[in-house]
PDB file of C-alpha atoms and ligand atoms in Angstrom:
ATOM      1  CA  MET A   7      -4.954-171.687 -53.004  1.00 80.00           C
ATOM      2  CA  MET A   8      -4.886-172.266 -49.282  1.00 81.00           C
ATOM      3  CA  GLY A   9      -2.640-170.457 -46.780  1.00 83.00           C
ATOM      4  CA  PRO A  10      -0.036-173.193 -46.333  1.00 87.00           C
ATOM      5  CA  SER A  11       0.487-173.497 -50.136  1.00 90.00           C
ATOM      6  CA  HIS A  12       0.983-169.728 -50.393  1.00 93.00           C
ATOM      7  CA  ALA A  13       3.450-169.652 -47.528  1.00 93.00           C
ATOM      8  CA  LEU A  14       5.342-172.652 -48.898  1.00 94.00           C
ATOM      9  CA  SER A  15       5.585-171.100 -52.391  1.00 95.00           C
ATOM     10  CA  GLY A  16       7.053-167.927 -50.830  1.00 95.00           C
ATOM     11  CA  ALA A  17       9.697-169.912 -48.938  1.00 95.00           C
ATOM     12  CA  ALA A  18      10.561-172.091 -51.946  1.00 96.00           C
ATOM     13  CA  VAL A  19      10.920-169.127 -54.294  1.00 97.00           C
ATOM     14  CA  TRP A  20      13.141-167.224 -51.840  1.00 96.00           C
ATOM     15  CA  LEU A  21      15.410-170.195 -51.173  1.00 96.00           C
ATOM     16  CA  THR A  22      15.690-170.993 -54.878  1.00 96.00           C
ATOM     17  CA  GLY A  23      16.430-167.388 -55.757  1.00 95.00           C
ATOM     18  CA  SER A  24      19.055-167.155 -52.992  1.00 94.00           C
ATOM     19  CA  TRP A  25      20.657-170.335 -54.269  1.00 94.00           C
ATOM     20  CA  ALA A  26      20.770-168.905 -57.810  1.00 94.00           C
ATOM     21  CA  LEU A  27      22.344-165.642 -56.518  1.00 92.00           C
ATOM     22  CA  ASP A  28      24.840-167.648 -54.501  1.00 90.00           C
ATOM     23  CA  GLN A  29      25.806-169.849 -57.462  1.00 88.00           C
ATOM     24  CA  PHE A  30      25.768-167.402 -60.361  1.00 92.00           C
ATOM     25  CA  ALA A  31      26.137-163.891 -58.937  1.00 91.00           C
ATOM     26  CA  ASP A  32      28.513-164.626 -56.067  1.00 86.00           C
ATOM     27  CA  TYR A  33      26.021-163.098 -53.617  1.00 88.00           C
ATOM     28  CA  HIS A  34      26.412-164.952 -50.341  1.00 85.00           C
ATOM     29  CA  GLN A  35      24.127-164.687 -47.293  1.00 85.00           C
ATOM     30  CA  THR A  36      24.695-165.840 -43.715  1.00 85.00           C
ATOM     31  CA  PRO A  37      22.416-168.634 -42.494  1.00 86.00           C
ATOM     32  CA  LEU A  38      20.550-166.081 -40.312  1.00 86.00           C
ATOM     33  CA  ALA A  39      19.982-163.725 -43.278  1.00 86.00           C
ATOM     34  CA  LEU A  40      18.727-166.663 -45.295  1.00 90.00           C
ATOM     35  CA  ALA A  41      16.346-167.745 -42.561  1.00 90.00           C
ATOM     36  CA  VAL A  42      15.051-164.219 -42.127  1.00 90.00           C
ATOM     37  CA  GLY A  43      14.568-163.742 -45.898  1.00 92.00           C
ATOM     38  CA  THR A  44      12.785-167.072 -46.181  1.00 94.00           C
ATOM     39  CA  ALA A  45      10.417-166.366 -43.262  1.00 93.00           C
ATOM     40  CA  VAL A  46       9.681-162.844 -44.508  1.00 94.00           C
ATOM     41  CA  CYS A  47       8.989-164.061 -48.053  1.00 96.00           C
ATOM     42  CA  ALA A  48       6.707-166.831 -46.715  1.00 95.00           C
ATOM     43  CA  GLY A  49       4.871-164.231 -44.616  1.00 94.00           C
ATOM     44  CA  GLY A  50       4.734-161.825 -47.572  1.00 95.00           C
ATOM     45  CA  ALA A  51       3.167-164.607 -49.612  1.00 95.00           C
ATOM     46  CA  LEU A  52       0.160-164.506 -47.250  1.00 93.00           C
ATOM     47  CA  PHE A  53      -0.014-160.740 -46.885  1.00 93.00           C
ATOM     48  CA  PRO A  54      -2.385-160.043 -49.829  1.00 93.00           C
ATOM     49  CA  ASP A  55      -5.097-162.187 -48.224  1.00 90.00           C
ATOM     50  CA  LEU A  56      -5.165-159.813 -45.326  1.00 89.00           C
ATOM     51  CA  ASP A  57      -8.022-158.276 -47.301  1.00 88.00           C
ATOM     52  CA  LEU A  58     -10.526-160.951 -46.285  1.00 83.00           C
ATOM     53  CA  SER A  59     -12.286-159.621 -43.236  1.00 72.00           C
ATOM     54  CA  GLY A  60     -14.287-161.496 -40.708  1.00 64.00           C
ATOM     55  CA  LYS A  61     -16.369-160.496 -37.736  1.00 58.00           C
ATOM     56  CA  VAL A  62     -13.914-158.565 -35.644  1.00 52.00           C
ATOM     57  CA  THR A  63     -15.959-158.357 -32.456  1.00 51.00           C
ATOM     58  CA  ARG A  64     -16.707-162.068 -32.429  1.00 54.00           C
ATOM     59  CA  ASN A  65     -13.153-163.094 -33.428  1.00 50.00           C
ATOM     60  CA  GLN A  66     -14.498-165.141 -36.336  1.00 54.00           C
ATOM     61  CA  GLY A  67     -14.123-165.541 -40.061  1.00 55.00           C
ATOM     62  CA  GLY A  68     -11.537-163.899 -42.284  1.00 60.00           C
ATOM     63  CA  ALA A  69      -8.737-165.701 -44.062  1.00 68.00           C
ATOM     64  CA  THR A  70      -6.543-167.909 -41.880  1.00 73.00           C
ATOM     65  CA  VAL A  71      -3.931-165.205 -42.086  1.00 80.00           C
ATOM     66  CA  ALA A  72      -6.348-162.611 -40.712  1.00 82.00           C
ATOM     67  CA  ARG A  73      -6.524-164.589 -37.485  1.00 82.00           C
ATOM     68  CA  THR A  74      -2.747-164.645 -36.898  1.00 85.00           C
ATOM     69  CA  PHE A  75      -2.842-162.004 -34.210  1.00 86.00           C
ATOM     70  CA  GLY A  76      -6.417-162.532 -33.097  1.00 84.00           C
ATOM     71  CA  VAL A  77      -8.747-159.572 -33.198  1.00 82.00           C
ATOM     72  CA  PHE A  78      -5.871-157.194 -33.989  1.00 87.00           C
ATOM     73  CA  SER A  79      -5.179-158.727 -37.389  1.00 86.00           C
ATOM     74  CA  LEU A  80      -8.896-159.209 -38.012  1.00 86.00           C
ATOM     75  CA  PHE A  81      -9.256-155.483 -37.506  1.00 86.00           C
ATOM     76  CA  VAL A  82      -6.389-154.766 -39.955  1.00 88.00           C
ATOM     77  CA  ALA A  83      -8.067-157.092 -42.484  1.00 88.00           C
ATOM     78  CA  GLU A  84     -11.348-155.222 -42.026  1.00 88.00           C
ATOM     79  CA  VAL A  85      -9.607-151.939 -42.775  1.00 90.00           C
ATOM     80  CA  MET A  86      -7.669-153.366 -45.737  1.00 91.00           C
ATOM     81  CA  GLU A  87     -10.861-154.841 -47.216  1.00 91.00           C
ATOM     82  CA  LYS A  88     -12.713-151.540 -46.947  1.00 91.00           C
ATOM     83  CA  ILE A  89      -9.804-149.569 -48.456  1.00 92.00           C
ATOM     84  CA  SER A  90      -9.590-152.105 -51.290  1.00 92.00           C
ATOM     85  CA  LEU A  91     -13.310-151.794 -51.959  1.00 92.00           C
ATOM     86  CA  GLY A  92     -12.956-148.022 -51.953  1.00 92.00           C
ATOM     87  CA  VAL A  93     -10.162-148.164 -54.527  1.00 93.00           C
ATOM     88  CA  TYR A  94     -12.230-150.618 -56.572  1.00 93.00           C
ATOM     89  CA  TYR A  95     -15.161-148.221 -56.809  1.00 93.00           C
ATOM     90  CA  ALA A  96     -12.953-145.183 -57.323  1.00 93.00           C
ATOM     91  CA  THR A  97     -11.289-146.792 -60.376  1.00 92.00           C
ATOM     92  CA  LYS A  98     -14.056-149.068 -61.696  1.00 90.00           C
ATOM     93  CA  LEU A  99     -15.238-148.656 -65.298  1.00 91.00           C
ATOM     94  CA  SER A 100     -18.703-149.262 -66.738  1.00 88.00           C
ATOM     95  CA  LYS A 101     -18.170-152.983 -67.410  1.00 89.00           C
ATOM     96  CA  ASP A 102     -16.701-153.809 -64.033  1.00 88.00           C
ATOM     97  CA  PRO A 103     -19.290-155.600 -61.920  1.00 89.00           C
ATOM     98  CA  ARG A 104     -20.589-154.295 -58.606  1.00 90.00           C
ATOM     99  CA  ARG A 105     -18.996-155.819 -55.492  1.00 89.00           C
ATOM    100  CA  ASN A 106     -19.804-155.826 -51.854  1.00 86.00           C
ATOM    101  CA  ASN A 107     -16.340-156.715 -50.606  1.00 86.00           C
ATOM    102  CA  GLY A 108     -12.815-155.883 -51.623  1.00 87.00           C
ATOM    103  CA  HIS A 109     -11.215-159.351 -51.490  1.00 89.00           C
ATOM    104  CA  ARG A 110      -8.851-160.141 -54.354  1.00 90.00           C
ATOM    105  CA  THR A 111      -8.765-156.577 -55.658  1.00 92.00           C
ATOM    106  CA  LEU A 112      -6.201-153.952 -54.657  1.00 94.00           C
ATOM    107  CA  THR A 113      -3.879-156.238 -52.658  1.00 94.00           C
ATOM    108  CA  HIS A 114      -3.684-158.630 -55.606  1.00 95.00           C
ATOM    109  CA  THR A 115      -2.207-156.099 -58.077  1.00 95.00           C
ATOM    110  CA  VAL A 116       1.357-155.402 -59.182  1.00 95.00           C
ATOM    111  CA  PRO A 117       1.344-151.735 -58.071  1.00 95.00           C
ATOM    112  CA  PHE A 118       0.397-152.916 -54.552  1.00 95.00           C
ATOM    113  CA  THR A 119       3.274-155.420 -54.558  1.00 96.00           C
ATOM    114  CA  VAL A 120       5.746-152.729 -55.568  1.00 96.00           C
ATOM    115  CA  LEU A 121       4.344-150.254 -53.011  1.00 96.00           C
ATOM    116  CA  VAL A 122       4.565-152.758 -50.128  1.00 95.00           C
ATOM    117  CA  GLY A 123       8.147-153.763 -51.098  1.00 95.00           C
ATOM    118  CA  TRP A 124       9.227-150.146 -51.479  1.00 95.00           C
ATOM    119  CA  GLY A 125       7.393-149.067 -48.279  1.00 95.00           C
ATOM    120  CA  THR A 126       9.133-151.838 -46.289  1.00 94.00           C
ATOM    121  CA  THR A 127      12.536-150.830 -47.642  1.00 92.00           C
ATOM    122  CA  ALA A 128      11.836-147.170 -46.853  1.00 92.00           C
ATOM    123  CA  LEU A 129      10.766-148.008 -43.257  1.00 91.00           C
ATOM    124  CA  CYS A 130      13.909-150.088 -42.698  1.00 88.00           C
ATOM    125  CA  ALA A 131      16.151-147.393 -44.189  1.00 87.00           C
ATOM    126  CA  HIS A 132      14.548-144.643 -42.080  1.00 88.00           C
ATOM    127  CA  TYR A 133      14.051-146.339 -38.743  1.00 86.00           C
ATOM    128  CA  GLY A 134      16.783-148.963 -38.935  1.00 82.00           C
ATOM    129  CA  LYS A 135      16.674-151.899 -36.604  1.00 82.00           C
ATOM    130  CA  TRP A 136      13.467-150.886 -34.840  1.00 85.00           C
ATOM    131  CA  ALA A 137      11.532-151.001 -38.065  1.00 88.00           C
ATOM    132  CA  VAL A 138      13.193-154.309 -38.880  1.00 88.00           C
ATOM    133  CA  VAL A 139      12.119-155.836 -35.581  1.00 89.00           C
ATOM    134  CA  GLY A 140       8.463-154.722 -36.138  1.00 92.00           C
ATOM    135  CA  ILE A 141       8.328-156.002 -39.727  1.00 93.00           C
ATOM    136  CA  LEU A 142       9.973-159.287 -38.698  1.00 92.00           C
ATOM    137  CA  PHE A 143       7.485-159.750 -35.893  1.00 93.00           C
ATOM    138  CA  PHE A 144       4.554-159.278 -38.250  1.00 93.00           C
ATOM    139  CA  MET A 145       5.956-161.368 -41.127  1.00 93.00           C
ATOM    140  CA  ILE A 146       7.189-164.229 -38.930  1.00 93.00           C
ATOM    141  CA  GLY A 147       3.717-164.392 -37.379  1.00 92.00           C
ATOM    142  CA  LEU A 148       2.108-164.730 -40.834  1.00 93.00           C
ATOM    143  CA  ALA A 149       4.737-167.295 -41.859  1.00 93.00           C
ATOM    144  CA  LEU A 150       4.150-169.417 -38.756  1.00 92.00           C
ATOM    145  CA  ARG A 151       0.419-169.261 -39.321  1.00 89.00           C
ATOM    146  CA  GLY A 152       0.825-170.339 -42.912  1.00 89.00           C
ATOM    147  CA  LEU A 153       3.562-172.958 -42.719  1.00 89.00           C
ATOM    148  CA  PHE A 154       2.443-174.582 -39.492  1.00 90.00           C
ATOM    149  CA  ASP A 155      -1.277-174.040 -39.759  1.00 84.00           C
ATOM    150  CA  GLU A 156      -2.364-177.021 -37.656  1.00 85.00           C
ATOM    151  CA  TRP A 157       0.027-176.159 -34.893  1.00 90.00           C
ATOM    152  CA  ALA A 158      -1.011-172.480 -35.054  1.00 88.00           C
ATOM    153  CA  GLU A 159      -4.676-173.426 -34.882  1.00 85.00           C
ATOM    154  CA  ARG A 160      -4.111-175.598 -31.792  1.00 89.00           C
ATOM    155  CA  ALA A 161      -1.743-173.188 -30.078  1.00 88.00           C
ATOM    156  CA  GLY A 162      -3.956-170.160 -30.623  1.00 88.00           C
ATOM    157  CA  TRP A 163      -3.030-166.636 -31.596  1.00 88.00           C
ATOM    158  CA  VAL A 164      -1.517-165.605 -28.251  1.00 91.00           C
ATOM    159  CA  VAL A 165       1.189-168.296 -28.567  1.00 92.00           C
ATOM    160  CA  VAL A 166       1.790-167.442 -32.204  1.00 90.00           C
ATOM    161  CA  THR A 167       2.210-163.799 -31.244  1.00 93.00           C
ATOM    162  CA  LEU A 168       4.654-164.626 -28.453  1.00 94.00           C
ATOM    163  CA  VAL A 169       6.744-166.971 -30.662  1.00 94.00           C
ATOM    164  CA  SER A 170       6.883-164.334 -33.403  1.00 93.00           C
ATOM    165  CA  ALA A 171       7.962-161.732 -30.904  1.00 94.00           C
ATOM    166  CA  ALA A 172      10.707-163.965 -29.573  1.00 94.00           C
ATOM    167  CA  ALA A 173      11.964-164.820 -33.069  1.00 92.00           C
ATOM    168  CA  ALA A 174      11.928-161.170 -34.092  1.00 91.00           C
ATOM    169  CA  TRP A 175      13.864-160.215 -30.970  1.00 90.00           C
ATOM    170  CA  PHE A 176      16.439-162.955 -31.485  1.00 90.00           C
ATOM    171  CA  THR A 177      16.989-161.826 -35.038  1.00 86.00           C
ATOM    172  CA  PHE A 178      17.192-158.193 -33.933  1.00 82.00           C
ATOM    173  CA  ALA A 179      19.874-159.091 -31.434  1.00 84.00           C
ATOM    174  CA  ASN A 180      21.940-161.131 -33.889  1.00 85.00           C
ATOM    175  CA  LEU A 181      21.530-159.346 -37.215  1.00 76.00           C
ATOM    176  CA  PRO A 182      24.504-157.119 -38.072  1.00 72.00           C
ATOM    177  CA  GLY A 183      23.549-153.454 -37.950  1.00 63.00           C
ATOM    178  CA  ASP A 184      25.782-152.058 -40.667  1.00 58.00           C
ATOM    179  CA  ARG A 185      24.466-153.618 -43.868  1.00 61.00           C
ATOM    180  CA  GLY A 186      21.166-151.913 -44.316  1.00 63.00           C
ATOM    181  CA  TYR A 187      18.257-154.218 -44.956  1.00 77.00           C
ATOM    182  CA  PRO A 188      17.384-154.073 -48.610  1.00 78.00           C
ATOM    183  CA  MET A 189      16.610-157.779 -48.686  1.00 86.00           C
ATOM    184  CA  ILE A 190      13.691-157.474 -46.236  1.00 90.00           C
ATOM    185  CA  GLY A 191      11.729-155.142 -48.535  1.00 93.00           C
ATOM    186  CA  LEU A 192      12.584-157.329 -51.515  1.00 94.00           C
ATOM    187  CA  ALA A 193      11.412-160.462 -49.644  1.00 95.00           C
ATOM    188  CA  VAL A 194       8.056-158.888 -48.759  1.00 96.00           C
ATOM    189  CA  GLY A 195       7.553-157.699 -52.349  1.00 96.00           C
ATOM    190  CA  VAL A 196       8.570-161.041 -53.876  1.00 97.00           C
ATOM    191  CA  GLY A 197       6.289-162.818 -51.417  1.00 96.00           C
ATOM    192  CA  CYS A 198       3.260-160.678 -52.433  1.00 96.00           C
ATOM    193  CA  PHE A 199       4.021-161.282 -56.083  1.00 96.00           C
ATOM    194  CA  VAL A 200       4.290-165.057 -55.584  1.00 96.00           C
ATOM    195  CA  HIS A 201       0.873-164.947 -53.852  1.00 95.00           C
ATOM    196  CA  ILE A 202      -0.681-163.257 -56.893  1.00 94.00           C
ATOM    197  CA  LEU A 203       0.834-165.898 -59.204  1.00 93.00           C
ATOM    198  CA  GLY A 204      -0.574-168.601 -56.884  1.00 92.00           C
ATOM    199  CA  ASP A 205      -4.064-167.147 -57.092  1.00 91.00           C
ATOM    200  CA  MET A 206      -3.723-166.836 -60.859  1.00 91.00           C
ATOM    201  CA  ILE A 207      -3.602-170.639 -61.330  1.00 89.00           C
ATOM    202  CA  THR A 208      -6.971-170.930 -59.587  1.00 85.00           C
ATOM    203  CA  ARG A 209     -10.364-170.349 -61.137  1.00 81.00           C
ATOM    204  CA  ALA A 210     -11.236-166.983 -59.660  1.00 80.00           C
ATOM    205  CA  GLY A 211      -8.079-165.304 -60.975  1.00 87.00           C
ATOM    206  CA  VAL A 212      -6.635-161.961 -59.989  1.00 91.00           C
ATOM    207  CA  PRO A 213      -6.714-158.432 -61.488  1.00 92.00           C
ATOM    208  CA  ILE A 214      -3.045-158.630 -62.442  1.00 90.00           C
ATOM    209  CA  LEU A 215      -3.420-156.027 -65.250  1.00 88.00           C
ATOM    210  CA  TRP A 216      -4.817-153.271 -63.035  1.00 87.00           C
ATOM    211  CA  PRO A 217      -4.734-150.333 -63.704  1.00 89.00           C
ATOM    212  CA  ILE A 218      -4.679-151.083 -67.470  1.00 89.00           C
ATOM    213  CA  PRO A 219      -8.234-150.664 -68.876  1.00 87.00           C
ATOM    214  CA  ILE A 220      -9.381-153.424 -71.238  1.00 87.00           C
ATOM    215  CA  LYS A 221     -12.760-153.272 -72.958  1.00 88.00           C
ATOM    216  CA  ARG A 222     -14.138-150.779 -70.442  1.00 89.00           C
ATOM    217  CA  ARG A 223     -12.992-152.930 -67.547  1.00 90.00           C
ATOM    218  CA  MET A 224     -10.258-151.921 -65.191  1.00 90.00           C
ATOM    219  CA  TRP A 225     -10.494-155.029 -63.002  1.00 92.00           C
ATOM    220  CA  THR A 226     -10.241-157.877 -65.501  1.00 89.00           C
ATOM    221  CA  MET A 227      -9.763-161.106 -63.541  1.00 89.00           C
ATOM    222  CA  ILE A 228      -7.013-163.170 -65.098  1.00 88.00           C
ATOM    223  CA  GLY A 229      -6.845-166.863 -64.184  1.00 87.00           C
ATOM    224  CA  LEU A 230      -6.528-170.297 -65.779  1.00 85.00           C
ATOM    225  CA  PRO A 231      -9.530-171.673 -67.681  1.00 84.00           C
ATOM    226  CA  ASN A 232     -11.815-173.844 -65.501  1.00 81.00           C
ATOM    227  CA  SER A 233     -10.695-177.114 -67.090  1.00 81.00           C
ATOM    228  CA  ILE A 234      -7.079-176.786 -65.962  1.00 84.00           C
ATOM    229  CA  ALA A 235      -7.390-174.412 -63.025  1.00 82.00           C
ATOM    230  CA  LEU A 236      -6.208-175.644 -59.624  1.00 82.00           C
ATOM    231  CA  ARG A 237      -9.108-176.446 -57.345  1.00 82.00           C
ATOM    232  CA  THR A 238      -8.602-175.075 -53.824  1.00 78.00           C
ATOM    233  CA  GLY A 239      -7.942-177.911 -51.357  1.00 79.00           C
ATOM    234  CA  SER A 240      -7.736-180.609 -54.063  1.00 84.00           C
ATOM    235  CA  LYS A 241      -5.156-183.397 -54.057  1.00 87.00           C
ATOM    236  CA  ALA A 242      -3.364-181.546 -56.846  1.00 86.00           C
ATOM    237  CA  GLU A 243      -2.815-178.697 -54.413  1.00 85.00           C
ATOM    238  CA  THR A 244      -2.275-180.410 -51.074  1.00 84.00           C
ATOM    239  CA  VAL A 245      -0.153-183.319 -52.339  1.00 89.00           C
ATOM    240  CA  VAL A 246       1.365-182.587 -55.740  1.00 90.00           C
ATOM    241  CA  LEU A 247       1.951-178.851 -55.562  1.00 89.00           C
ATOM    242  CA  ARG A 248       3.001-178.778 -51.879  1.00 90.00           C
ATOM    243  CA  GLY A 249       5.217-181.838 -52.402  1.00 92.00           C
ATOM    244  CA  ALA A 250       6.990-180.199 -55.330  1.00 93.00           C
ATOM    245  CA  LEU A 251       7.437-176.915 -53.466  1.00 93.00           C
ATOM    246  CA  THR A 252       8.841-178.742 -50.418  1.00 93.00           C
ATOM    247  CA  VAL A 253      11.362-180.677 -52.516  1.00 94.00           C
ATOM    248  CA  LEU A 254      12.428-177.436 -54.243  1.00 92.00           C
ATOM    249  CA  ALA A 255      12.863-175.622 -50.887  1.00 92.00           C
ATOM    250  CA  VAL A 256      14.824-178.467 -49.354  1.00 93.00           C
ATOM    251  CA  LEU A 257      17.114-178.880 -52.358  1.00 93.00           C
ATOM    252  CA  ALA A 258      17.836-175.137 -52.525  1.00 91.00           C
ATOM    253  CA  ALA A 259      18.502-174.994 -48.752  1.00 92.00           C
ATOM    254  CA  LEU A 260      20.888-177.962 -48.994  1.00 92.00           C
ATOM    255  CA  GLY A 261      22.645-176.373 -51.940  1.00 91.00           C
ATOM    256  CA  LEU A 262      23.113-173.182 -49.933  1.00 90.00           C
ATOM    257  CA  VAL A 263      24.187-174.699 -46.641  1.00 86.00           C
ATOM    258  CA  ALA A 264      26.005-177.887 -47.675  1.00 82.00           C
ATOM    259  CA  PRO A 265      29.210-176.294 -49.095  1.00 79.00           C
ATOM    260  CA  SER A 266      29.972-174.392 -45.870  1.00 76.00           C
ATOM    261  CA  VAL A 267      29.248-177.461 -43.723  1.00 77.00           C
ATOM    262  CA  LEU A 268      31.583-179.592 -45.863  1.00 77.00           C
ATOM    263  CA  GLN A 269      34.214-176.904 -45.666  1.00 76.00           C
ATOM    264  CA  ARG A 270      33.983-176.774 -41.882  1.00 76.00           C
ATOM    265  CA  PHE A 271      34.785-180.455 -41.694  1.00 77.00           C
ATOM    266  CA  ASP A 272      37.512-180.018 -44.297  1.00 72.00           C
ATOM    267  CA  ILE A 273      35.867-182.282 -46.835  1.00 68.00           C
ATOM    268  CA  GLN A 274      36.799-181.576 -50.417  1.00 61.00           C
ATOM    269  CA  VAL A 275      34.369-182.254 -53.234  1.00 56.00           C
TER     270      VAL A 275
HETATM  271 ZN1   ZN B 319      -5.268-164.234 -52.504  1.00 55.31          ZN
END
């Protein structure tokens, strides 16, 4: 799946989940909290592909997401890729094939998703608003890069970085300080998980069962069979899937925001 589809799936899942919590669990969020959660989940849904490194010194290659903050994120991707490859070799069993890069390994597993979600929550709990502003900056950058890929490509990474910084600062200034920020860690974790599911419907698959050994393989790639797998960049992805995700996101957002708008104008339904 391509970057925009991943980001869109993160946003759609977060909005739909928030709508369900609002309707059935009486858990209400302010419009700002909703926007932050949605952006962070969209960014989180691109995070696992930060394991696709390019040529750092020439500012080339890597996944779209690795170019979000120019050479800085390319460098992070390089490090993530090498760490992933290291973990692959450290845990590989006799039937696991040799690899020369770590893409779609460690960052595409459930333990990684849980670790990232928990780590984000721990950072927010320990450092409060300052951790929040840093995480928001990073995640909003990824979300912008994913959701508005053509704009981001034209604008370049410096503009993306500045817009992310401004958005993070605005949120920092307006977010209440007394609630703790459990939803940010959850949004990152859910985003990562949605990314893994997105890659699972493609041909290459993901090692979702790691670290459960199966037939002397630790890194069994699980994906749909070739005949029904989603082809990256096909019409099924760019038109059908993205269309459905957009409709879902818009409906959930309307369901969340409409009641309070109607109430403001004193309209009874
Ligand atoms: Zn991926």
